[in-house]
Coordinates of C-alpha atoms (C1' of nucleotides) in Angstrom, one line a residue:
Chain A
X20 CA 212.5 89.3 98.3
X21 CA 212.0 85.8 100.5
X22 CA 214.4 83.4 99.9
X23 CA 213.6 80.3 99.3
X24 CA 214.0 77.2 101.8
X25 CA 213.7 73.4 101.4
X26 CA 210.0 72.3 103.0
X27 CA 211.5 71.5 106.6
X28 CA 208.6 68.6 106.7
X29 CA 210.6 66.7 103.8
X30 CA 214.1 67.4 104.8
X31 CA 214.2 66.2 108.5
X32 CA 214.2 63.3 110.7
X33 CA 210.8 61.7 111.0
X34 CA 209.6 63.9 114.4
X35 CA 208.3 62.4 117.0
X36 CA 206.0 64.5 118.7
X37 CA 204.0 64.1 121.9
X38 CA 200.1 65.5 123.6
X39 CA 200.5 65.2 127.5
X40 CA 197.2 66.0 129.1
X41 CA 196.7 64.9 132.9
X42 CA 193.5 63.4 133.6
X43 CA 191.9 66.1 135.9
X44 CA 189.1 66.8 134.1
X45 CA 188.0 66.8 129.8
X46 CA 189.8 67.7 126.8
X47 CA 189.9 71.1 127.4
X48 CA 189.5 73.1 124.2
X49 CA 192.8 74.7 124.2
X50 CA 194.3 71.2 124.7
X51 CA 192.7 70.1 121.8
X52 CA 194.5 72.4 120.0
X53 CA 197.5 71.7 121.4
X54 CA 197.0 68.4 120.0
X55 CA 195.9 68.8 116.9
X56 CA 199.1 70.8 116.5
X57 CA 201.0 68.3 117.1
X58 CA 199.0 65.5 115.3
X59 CA 199.0 67.6 112.6
X60 CA 203.4 68.1 112.0
X61 CA 203.2 64.3 112.6
X62 CA 200.7 63.1 109.8
X63 CA 202.2 65.9 107.9
X64 CA 206.1 64.9 108.2
X65 CA 204.9 61.2 108.6
X66 CA 206.1 61.4 112.0
X67 CA 205.0 59.7 115.1
X68 CA 202.2 61.1 117.4
X69 CA 202.7 60.0 120.9
X70 CA 199.6 60.2 124.1
X71 CA 201.2 59.9 126.8
X72 CA 198.9 60.5 130.3
X73 CA 200.4 62.7 133.1
X74 CA 198.6 61.1 136.5
X75 CA 201.3 62.2 138.8
X76 CA 198.7 64.4 140.5
X77 CA 197.1 62.0 142.5
X78 CA 194.6 64.0 144.0
X79 CA 193.0 64.8 141.5
X80 CA 193.3 62.6 138.7
X81 CA 190.9 60.1 138.0
X82 CA 190.6 56.9 135.2
X83 CA 186.7 58.2 134.7
X84 CA 189.2 61.5 133.2
X85 CA 191.4 59.5 131.1
X86 CA 188.4 57.7 129.6
X87 CA 186.7 60.9 128.9
X88 CA 189.7 62.7 127.1
X89 CA 190.5 59.6 124.9
X90 CA 186.9 60.1 123.7
X91 CA 187.3 63.4 122.6
X92 CA 190.6 62.8 121.0
X93 CA 189.2 59.9 119.4
X94 CA 186.0 61.9 118.7
X95 CA 188.4 64.6 116.8
X96 CA 189.5 62.0 115.3
X97 CA 193.9 62.7 116.5
X98 CA 194.6 59.1 116.8
X99 CA 197.9 58.4 118.1
X100 CA 200.4 55.9 117.2
X101 CA 202.0 55.3 120.5
X102 CA 199.9 55.4 123.7
X103 CA 196.7 54.3 126.2
X104 CA 195.1 51.1 124.1
X105 CA 197.6 50.9 121.3
X106 CA 200.8 50.9 123.3
X107 CA 204.2 51.2 121.6
X108 CA 208.1 50.5 122.1
X109 CA 208.4 53.0 124.7
X110 CA 205.4 52.6 127.1
X111 CA 204.2 51.9 129.5
X112 CA 202.3 55.9 129.0
X113 CA 200.9 56.7 132.2
X114 CA 203.1 58.5 134.3
X115 CA 202.2 56.3 137.3
X116 CA 203.4 53.1 135.7
X117 CA 207.1 54.7 135.2
X118 CA 207.6 55.5 138.9
X119 CA 210.9 53.4 139.0
X120 CA 212.4 54.9 135.7
X121 CA 212.0 59.1 138.0
X122 CA 213.5 57.3 140.6
X123 CA 216.6 56.4 138.4
X124 CA 217.3 59.3 136.9
X125 CA 216.8 61.1 140.0
X126 CA 218.8 58.9 142.3
X127 CA 221.8 59.6 138.9
X128 CA 221.6 63.1 139.0
X129 CA 221.8 63.3 143.3
X130 CA 225.0 60.6 142.8
X131 CA 226.7 62.9 140.0
X132 CA 226.1 66.1 142.2
X133 CA 223.6 67.9 139.6
X134 CA 220.6 67.2 142.7
X135 CA 220.6 66.8 145.9
X136 CA 218.3 65.8 148.9
X137 CA 216.7 68.5 150.6
X138 CA 215.2 67.7 154.1
X139 CA 213.6 71.0 154.8
X140 CA 210.1 70.3 156.0
X141 CA 207.3 72.8 153.8
X142 CA 206.7 74.4 157.4
X143 CA 210.4 75.2 158.1
X144 CA 210.5 77.0 154.3
X145 CA 206.9 78.6 154.9
X146 CA 208.7 79.9 158.2
X147 CA 211.3 81.6 156.7
X148 CA 209.1 83.0 154.1
X149 CA 206.7 84.6 156.8
X150 CA 210.0 86.3 158.6
X151 CA 210.5 88.1 155.2
X152 CA 208.9 91.8 155.2
X153 CA 205.8 91.9 153.3
X154 CA 207.2 93.8 150.2
X155 CA 209.8 90.8 149.7
X156 CA 207.9 88.0 150.0
X157 CA 206.5 87.4 146.4
X158 CA 210.1 87.1 145.0
X159 CA 210.6 84.6 147.7
X160 CA 212.9 81.4 146.6
X161 CA 214.4 78.7 148.1
X162 CA 217.2 79.7 150.3
X163 CA 219.5 76.3 149.6
X164 CA 219.5 75.4 152.9
X165 CA 220.3 71.8 151.6
X166 CA 222.1 72.9 148.7
X167 CA 225.8 72.0 149.7
X168 CA 224.9 69.8 152.1
X169 CA 226.6 66.0 151.3
X170 CA 225.5 62.3 151.9
X171 CA 226.9 62.3 155.4
X172 CA 224.5 65.2 156.5
X173 CA 221.5 63.1 155.6
X174 CA 218.7 62.3 158.1
X175 CA 218.1 58.8 157.6
X176 CA 214.3 58.0 157.4
X177 CA 213.4 61.5 157.3
X178 CA 211.0 62.3 154.5
X179 CA 213.1 63.9 151.8
X180 CA 212.6 66.2 148.3
X181 CA 215.1 65.8 145.3
X182 CA 215.5 69.5 144.1
X183 CA 217.9 70.3 140.9
X184 CA 220.9 72.4 141.5
X185 CA 220.4 75.4 139.0
X186 CA 223.0 77.4 137.9
X187 CA 223.3 80.2 139.9
X188 CA 225.3 82.6 137.4
X189 CA 224.2 82.5 133.2
X190 CA 221.0 82.2 131.2
X191 CA 219.5 79.8 129.4
X192 CA 218.3 80.4 125.7
X193 CA 216.5 78.9 123.2
X194 CA 215.2 79.2 120.0
X195 CA 210.9 78.5 120.1
X196 CA 210.1 77.7 116.2
X197 CA 207.3 80.1 117.0
X198 CA 208.5 82.6 119.1
X199 CA 212.4 82.5 118.0
X200 CA 214.7 83.6 120.8
X201 CA 213.5 83.6 124.7
X202 CA 216.6 84.1 126.9
X203 CA 215.9 83.7 130.8
X204 CA 218.5 84.5 133.3
X205 CA 219.3 81.7 135.9
X206 CA 219.2 83.9 138.8
X207 CA 215.3 83.8 138.3
X208 CA 215.3 79.9 138.3
X209 CA 215.5 78.4 141.8
X210 CA 216.8 75.2 143.0
X211 CA 213.4 73.4 141.7
X212 CA 211.7 70.0 143.0
X213 CA 211.9 67.3 141.2
X214 CA 210.5 64.9 143.0
X215 CA 208.0 64.7 145.9
X216 CA 208.9 63.2 149.5
X217 CA 206.4 60.1 148.1
X218 CA 208.9 59.4 145.4
X219 CA 206.4 60.5 142.5
X220 CA 208.1 63.1 140.3
X221 CA 206.6 66.6 139.7
X222 CA 205.8 67.7 136.4
X223 CA 208.9 69.5 135.0
X224 CA 210.8 66.8 135.5
X225 CA 208.6 63.5 134.4
X226 CA 208.1 65.4 131.2
X227 CA 211.7 65.7 130.7
X228 CA 212.3 62.2 131.5
X229 CA 209.7 60.5 129.4
X230 CA 210.4 62.9 126.2
X231 CA 213.8 61.8 126.6
X232 CA 213.0 58.1 127.2
X233 CA 210.2 58.3 124.3
X234 CA 212.9 60.2 122.3
X235 CA 210.9 63.4 121.7
X236 CA 212.1 65.7 118.8
X237 CA 209.6 68.4 119.1
X238 CA 207.8 69.8 122.1
X239 CA 204.6 71.7 120.9
X240 CA 202.4 73.0 123.7
X241 CA 201.0 76.3 125.4
X242 CA 203.0 79.5 125.4
X243 CA 202.0 79.2 129.5
X244 CA 204.8 76.5 129.5
X245 CA 207.5 79.2 127.6
X246 CA 208.1 79.8 131.9
X247 CA 209.5 75.6 132.3
X248 CA 211.4 75.8 128.9
X249 CA 214.6 76.8 130.6
X250 CA 214.2 74.8 133.7
X251 CA 213.5 71.6 131.3
X252 CA 216.4 72.5 128.9
X253 CA 218.7 72.6 132.2
X254 CA 217.1 69.0 133.0
X255 CA 218.0 67.9 129.7
X256 CA 221.5 69.3 130.0
X257 CA 222.0 67.6 133.5
X258 CA 220.6 64.3 131.9
X259 CA 223.1 64.0 128.9
X260 CA 220.4 64.4 126.9
X261 CA 219.6 65.5 123.2
X262 CA 217.1 68.8 123.6
X263 CA 214.7 68.7 121.7
X264 CA 213.0 71.6 119.7
X265 CA 210.3 73.6 121.1
X266 CA 207.1 75.1 119.9
X267 CA 205.1 77.3 122.0
X268 CA 201.5 78.5 120.7
X269 CA 199.6 81.5 122.2
X270 CA 196.6 81.2 124.4
X271 CA 193.2 81.0 123.4
X272 CA 191.5 83.5 125.7
X273 CA 187.7 84.5 126.7
X274 CA 186.1 86.9 124.6
X275 CA 187.0 89.3 127.5
X276 CA 190.7 88.0 127.1
X277 CA 190.9 86.2 130.3
X278 CA 192.4 82.8 130.7
X279 CA 189.8 80.3 129.4
X280 CA 188.6 78.6 132.8
X281 CA 185.4 77.0 132.3
X282 CA 183.4 79.1 134.6
X283 CA 184.5 82.4 133.0
X284 CA 184.4 81.1 129.9
X285 CA 180.8 79.7 130.1
X286 CA 179.7 82.6 131.7
X287 CA 180.8 84.2 127.9
X288 CA 178.7 81.3 126.1
X289 CA 181.5 79.7 125.3
X290 CA 182.3 75.6 125.7
X291 CA 185.2 74.8 127.2
X292 CA 185.0 70.9 127.5
X293 CA 185.2 69.2 123.6
X294 CA 182.8 66.8 124.6
X295 CA 180.3 69.6 124.7
X296 CA 181.2 70.2 121.4
X297 CA 180.0 66.5 120.7
X298 CA 176.8 67.1 122.4
X299 CA 175.7 70.3 120.4
X300 CA 176.4 68.6 117.2
X301 CA 180.2 70.0 116.0
X302 CA 181.5 68.1 112.6
X303 CA 184.8 67.2 114.3
X304 CA 186.0 68.7 110.9
X305 CA 184.4 72.0 111.5
X306 CA 185.7 72.4 115.3
X307 CA 189.5 71.7 114.1
X308 CA 189.0 73.6 111.4
X309 CA 187.9 76.9 114.0
X310 CA 190.7 76.2 116.3
X311 CA 193.8 75.4 113.7
X312 CA 192.8 78.9 112.2
X313 CA 193.4 80.2 115.6
X314 CA 196.9 81.6 116.3
X315 CA 197.8 80.0 112.4
X316 CA 196.9 81.0 108.7
X317 CA 197.6 79.7 105.3
X318 CA 197.0 83.4 103.2
X319 CA 193.5 84.1 102.9
X320 CA 191.9 80.8 103.1
X321 CA 189.4 80.1 105.9
X322 CA 188.0 76.7 105.6
X323 CA 190.3 73.9 105.5
X324 CA 189.1 69.8 105.2
X325 CA 191.4 67.7 107.6
X326 CA 193.3 66.9 104.6
X327 CA 193.7 70.5 103.8
X328 CA 195.1 70.9 107.1
X329 CA 197.5 68.6 107.2
X330 CA 198.9 69.4 104.0
X331 CA 199.1 73.2 104.8
X332 CA 200.1 72.9 108.2
X333 CA 203.5 74.6 109.5
X334 CA 205.3 76.5 112.1
X335 CA 206.1 79.3 110.0
X336 CA 202.4 80.6 109.7
X337 CA 201.9 80.3 113.1
X338 CA 201.4 84.2 114.9
X339 CA 202.9 85.2 118.3
X340 CA 199.7 86.8 119.9
X341 CA 197.2 85.5 122.2
X342 CA 193.7 85.4 120.8
X343 CA 190.2 85.5 121.9
X344 CA 187.7 83.2 121.3
X345 CA 184.8 84.5 119.0
X346 CA 181.7 82.7 118.9
X347 CA 179.5 84.0 116.3
X348 CA 182.8 82.9 113.8
X349 CA 183.3 79.6 115.2
X350 CA 180.0 79.1 114.1
X351 CA 180.2 80.3 111.2
X352 CA 183.2 77.7 110.3
X353 CA 180.8 75.0 112.0
X354 CA 178.0 75.6 109.1
X355 CA 180.6 76.2 106.6
X356 CA 181.4 72.6 107.5
X357 CA 177.8 71.2 107.5
X358 CA 177.1 72.8 103.8
X359 CA 179.8 71.0 102.4
X360 CA 178.3 67.3 103.2
X361 CA 176.6 65.4 101.0
X362 CA 172.7 65.5 101.5
X363 CA 172.8 61.5 103.0
X364 CA 176.1 62.0 105.2
X365 CA 174.4 65.3 106.7
X366 CA 171.1 63.4 107.3
X367 CA 173.1 60.9 108.7
X368 CA 175.0 63.0 111.4
X369 CA 171.8 64.9 112.6
X370 CA 169.9 61.8 112.9
X371 CA 171.4 60.7 116.4
X372 CA 170.8 64.4 117.3
X373 CA 167.1 64.1 116.6
X374 CA 166.4 61.7 119.3
X375 CA 168.3 64.2 122.2
X376 CA 165.2 67.0 120.8
X377 CA 162.7 64.0 121.4
X378 CA 162.0 62.8 118.3
X379 CA 162.0 59.4 117.7
X380 CA 162.3 57.9 113.7
X381 CA 163.3 55.1 112.7
X382 CA 167.0 55.6 110.9
X383 CA 165.5 54.5 108.0
X384 CA 162.4 56.6 107.6
X385 CA 162.0 58.1 104.6
X386 CA 161.4 61.7 105.6
X387 CA 164.6 61.8 107.0
X388 CA 167.0 62.5 103.9
X389 CA 164.3 65.4 102.8
X390 CA 163.7 67.1 105.8
X391 CA 167.9 67.3 106.7
X392 CA 168.2 68.2 103.5
X393 CA 165.6 71.0 104.2
X394 CA 167.5 72.6 106.6
X395 CA 171.3 72.0 105.8
X396 CA 172.1 75.6 104.7
X397 CA 170.1 76.7 107.9
X398 CA 172.0 74.9 110.6
X399 CA 175.7 75.8 112.4
X400 CA 175.6 72.8 114.3
X401 CA 173.3 69.4 113.8
X402 CA 171.7 69.9 117.1
X403 CA 170.4 73.1 115.7
X404 CA 169.3 71.0 112.5
X405 CA 167.4 68.7 114.5
X406 CA 165.6 71.4 116.5
X407 CA 165.0 73.1 113.1
X408 CA 163.1 69.5 112.2
X409 CA 161.1 68.4 114.6
X410 CA 157.9 69.9 113.5
X411 CA 158.2 67.5 110.6
X412 CA 157.8 64.3 112.8
X413 CA 155.1 65.0 115.6
X414 CA 152.3 63.7 115.9
X415 CA 150.4 67.4 116.9
X416 CA 152.3 70.5 116.6
X417 CA 153.0 72.8 119.1
X418 CA 151.9 75.9 117.7
X419 CA 153.1 79.3 118.8
X420 CA 150.7 81.3 120.5
X421 CA 151.9 84.6 119.4
X422 CA 152.0 83.3 115.7
X423 CA 148.6 82.1 116.2
X424 CA 147.5 85.5 117.1
X425 CA 149.0 87.6 114.9
X426 CA 148.2 85.2 111.4
X427 CA 145.4 83.0 111.8
X428 CA 142.6 85.3 111.1
X429 CA 139.6 84.7 110.1
X430 CA 140.4 85.1 106.8
X431 CA 143.7 83.5 107.2
X432 CA 141.7 80.6 107.8
X433 CA 139.3 80.7 105.0
X434 CA 142.6 80.3 103.2
X435 CA 144.4 77.7 104.5
X436 CA 141.1 75.7 103.8
X437 CA 141.3 76.2 100.4
X438 CA 145.4 75.8 100.5
X439 CA 144.4 72.6 101.5
X440 CA 141.7 71.5 99.1
X441 CA 144.3 72.9 96.5
X442 CA 146.6 70.4 98.0
X443 CA 144.7 67.7 98.2
X444 CA 143.9 67.8 94.0
X445 CA 147.9 68.4 93.2
X446 CA 149.0 66.1 91.0
X447 CA 153.1 66.4 91.0
X448 CA 153.1 66.5 94.4
X449 CA 156.3 67.9 94.1
X450 CA 158.1 70.9 95.6
X451 CA 157.9 72.2 91.9
X452 CA 154.5 70.7 91.2
X453 CA 153.2 72.6 94.8
X454 CA 154.3 75.6 93.7
X455 CA 152.9 75.4 90.2
X456 CA 149.4 74.2 92.0
X457 CA 149.2 76.9 94.4
X458 CA 150.3 80.1 92.4
X459 CA 147.8 78.8 90.3
X460 CA 145.1 79.2 92.9
X461 CA 146.8 82.3 94.0
X462 CA 146.2 84.2 90.5
X463 CA 142.6 82.9 90.2
X464 CA 141.6 84.6 93.6
X465 CA 144.2 87.4 93.0
X466 CA 146.1 87.1 96.0
X467 CA 149.5 87.4 96.9
X468 CA 151.7 84.7 98.4
X469 CA 152.9 87.3 101.1
X470 CA 149.3 87.2 102.8
X471 CA 148.6 83.4 103.0
X472 CA 152.4 82.1 103.2
X473 CA 152.7 83.2 107.1
X474 CA 149.4 81.6 108.4
X475 CA 150.2 78.6 106.4
X476 CA 154.0 78.1 107.9
X477 CA 152.2 78.7 111.2
X478 CA 149.7 76.2 110.4
X479 CA 152.2 73.6 109.1
X480 CA 154.9 74.2 111.3
X481 CA 154.1 75.7 114.4
X482 CA 156.3 78.8 113.8
X483 CA 157.3 82.1 111.8
X484 CA 160.3 80.6 111.0
X485 CA 160.7 77.3 108.4
X486 CA 162.1 75.8 105.7
X487 CA 160.7 77.1 102.4
X488 CA 156.7 76.8 102.3
X489 CA 156.7 74.6 99.0
X490 CA 160.0 72.3 100.2
X491 CA 157.9 71.9 103.7
X492 CA 154.5 71.2 102.2
X493 CA 156.7 68.2 99.6
X494 CA 158.5 66.9 102.9
X495 CA 154.9 66.5 104.8
X496 CA 153.2 64.8 102.4
X497 CA 149.9 65.3 100.8
X498 CA 148.1 63.8 104.0
X499 CA 149.6 65.4 106.7
X500 CA 150.0 68.7 105.0
X501 CA 146.4 69.0 104.5
X502 CA 145.4 67.4 108.2
X503 CA 147.8 70.6 109.5
X504 CA 146.0 73.0 107.3
X505 CA 142.5 71.9 108.3
X506 CA 143.1 71.5 111.4
X507 CA 144.7 75.0 112.3
X508 CA 142.1 76.5 110.4
X509 CA 139.5 75.0 112.6
X510 CA 141.5 75.4 116.0
Chain B
rG17 C1' 206.0 92.9 142.7
rG18 C1' 210.5 89.1 140.0
rC19 C1' 211.5 86.8 135.4
rC20 C1' 209.2 85.8 130.0
rC21 C1' 206.4 87.1 126.5
rC22 C1' 203.2 89.9 123.0
rA23 C1' 201.1 94.5 120.5
rU24 C1' 197.4 95.8 112.7
rC25 C1' 189.8 97.0 111.8
rG26 C1' 185.2 94.8 117.4
rU27 C1' 186.9 90.1 116.7
rC28 C1' 190.9 85.8 113.5
rU29 C1' 194.3 87.2 110.4
rA30 C1' 197.9 89.2 105.7
rA31 C1' 202.4 92.1 105.0
rC32 C1' 209.5 89.4 105.3
rG33 C1' 211.9 97.8 104.7
rG34 C1' 208.7 100.6 98.9
rU35 C1' 200.4 97.7 98.9
rU36 C1' 194.8 103.2 97.8
rA37 C1' 197.4 98.2 104.5
rG38 C1' 194.4 92.8 101.9
rG39 C1' 191.0 88.4 103.8
rA40 C1' 186.8 86.7 106.8
rC41 C1' 183.4 86.6 110.7
rA42 C1' 180.2 90.4 112.9
rU43 C1' 178.4 95.4 112.0
rC44 C1' 175.9 98.4 108.7
rG45 C1' 173.0 99.0 103.6
rG46 C1' 171.3 97.4 98.6
rC47 C1' 169.9 92.8 95.5
rC48 C1' 167.5 88.0 96.0
rU49 C1' 162.3 86.9 99.1
rC50 C1' 156.6 83.3 101.5
rU51 C1' 159.5 83.6 106.8
rC52 C1' 164.2 82.4 108.3
rA53 C1' 168.9 81.0 106.5
rC54 C1' 171.5 80.7 101.9
rG55 C1' 173.6 83.2 98.1
rU56 C1' 175.2 88.0 96.1
rC57 C1' 177.0 93.3 95.6
rG58 C1' 178.6 97.2 98.8
rG59 C1' 179.9 100.5 102.8
rU60 C1' 182.0 101.4 107.8
rA61 C1' 186.2 99.9 110.5
rA62 C1' 193.2 98.9 112.2
rU63 C1' 199.2 99.4 112.4
rA64 C1' 198.6 101.4 120.9
rC65 C1' 202.2 105.6 121.9
rG66 C1' 206.9 108.4 121.6
rG67 C1' 211.7 108.7 119.9
rG68 C1' 215.4 106.6 116.9
rU69 C1' 218.0 103.9 112.0
rU70 C1' 216.9 104.7 106.5
rC71 C1' 215.9 107.6 100.4
rA72 C1' 211.8 105.3 102.5
rA73 C1' 209.1 102.0 109.0
rA74 C1' 203.1 97.7 110.3
rU75 C1' 207.6 95.7 109.6
rC76 C1' 214.4 97.2 112.0
rC77 C1' 216.2 99.1 117.6
rC78 C1' 214.8 101.6 121.9
rG79 C1' 211.2 103.3 125.3
rU80 C1' 206.5 104.3 127.7
rU81 C1' 201.5 102.5 128.0
rG82 C1' 198.5 98.2 127.4
rG83 C1' 197.3 93.0 127.9
rG84 C1' 199.0 87.9 128.5
rG85 C1' 202.1 84.0 131.3
rU86 C1' 204.4 82.5 135.3
rC87 C1' 206.4 83.0 140.4
rA88 C1' 203.5 75.0 144.4
rC89 C1' 206.3 68.6 147.3
rC90 C1' 199.4 71.3 140.3
rA91 C1' 200.1 70.1 135.4

RNA sequence: GGCCCCAUCGUCUAACGGUUAGGACAUCGGCCUCUCACGUCGGUAAUACGGGUUCAAAUCCCGUUGGGGUCACCA
């Protein structure tokens, strides 16, 4: 019997969570998931979602990348309460604008004997490592060259890094909100560098100083950061700060179970940059649904609106095992979201994609809504929907040669002319009215719709798969339908 | 290799010591049907292995195996 616990979301202090991408490319689908879980928690609890740009890797960081990532975040609707553009009381929100802060904290740690200057050069350390027998090189750790030195030993003017003086014995344990207790022996934590010789902090230090000064109460991120957590806890303690809560999320892997690098994933037909999903016509809520449901569940429910996600999200139902991206399921989820859209909304969303498949019509073209309606339940993504719609708007449709060969026989062509004549005389030119008239003609000729449907479909759409025949005719209109039928018959 | 983590259908997951191990995607078959979809009905399909603990183990413990993460003056 489960002991009822008060809903944590409503009994705790308002949490402050954050998403801290480094601007070295695009928004990774896995990063989007991390951002989503943080955002959901903030929105559910009335807490604060902070966006911070970790741009300390000057080699790879670009403004363009920052722009792309922010764009993707906005497209997903993951709005931030503090961060770039919106500002906030704990800014700046770009790490490269906070250098003095890291410097001050690092110097303080040195002054307190909790960190130290290390003048050993990289070459010097590499040489030491190279001297080791092959087998021991993997486990090589910094050999404490400068750990016990004092200010008197400093080399004025020479470059140095600042290393953290990690405890030699004991262990650090923390209770992860997803994984539970995780314990790491200090023997596996070396005197890691916290400040580079150029005065720029390294990830573990910059993140901790920022999380402390930004008042972050819960750090949720991918499980690849579990390994960093003990180091960071040591840093919080050295800084005299309150250690936040941690929640790690299992990894999203490729279909064959590998780390989702862009190259590897794309080989398996999986898109990694969020912008690709936008380009292919995912509804943002559909993508959010798929990645939320990945590693998290709420009973048997599969489809969630954004508001349901916010209402139902919790850490207790986050799983612990890494998962593999399932493209077919992701497409199904996407389709389910499109299916639930009102026809007008769906049509408006498809519209921009028509241009990308070469259809230029006005946004208020009267054919748009009825045409969109016919493909709504047949499309996984908006781009797919647009592709299924092109034949409606083409002056001259391209007839699939194989389809012509198979279906446009002489007998079929005669039928097409006859159907064209029937259509020319239909009074009630609606899907139902057209159906009645054509059925009557079929009865009169003792024909089955089976034998005339495919030829007519090819004539009207150019292809062998399309929405229902009478729907298509109704959308095309009398004149265009008759024209296409006769044109195909005479071709 | 060291350290950390993980292990239920092909895939995402439910299960809080007692269930005929449930759902979804995929797959297979039926229905619907002018094609493709949608919809609908049904089937196949899982507790990695070995030891404990317990009246009872997918569930707790140990080990094995397998997988992932991580070992930078990247993040």
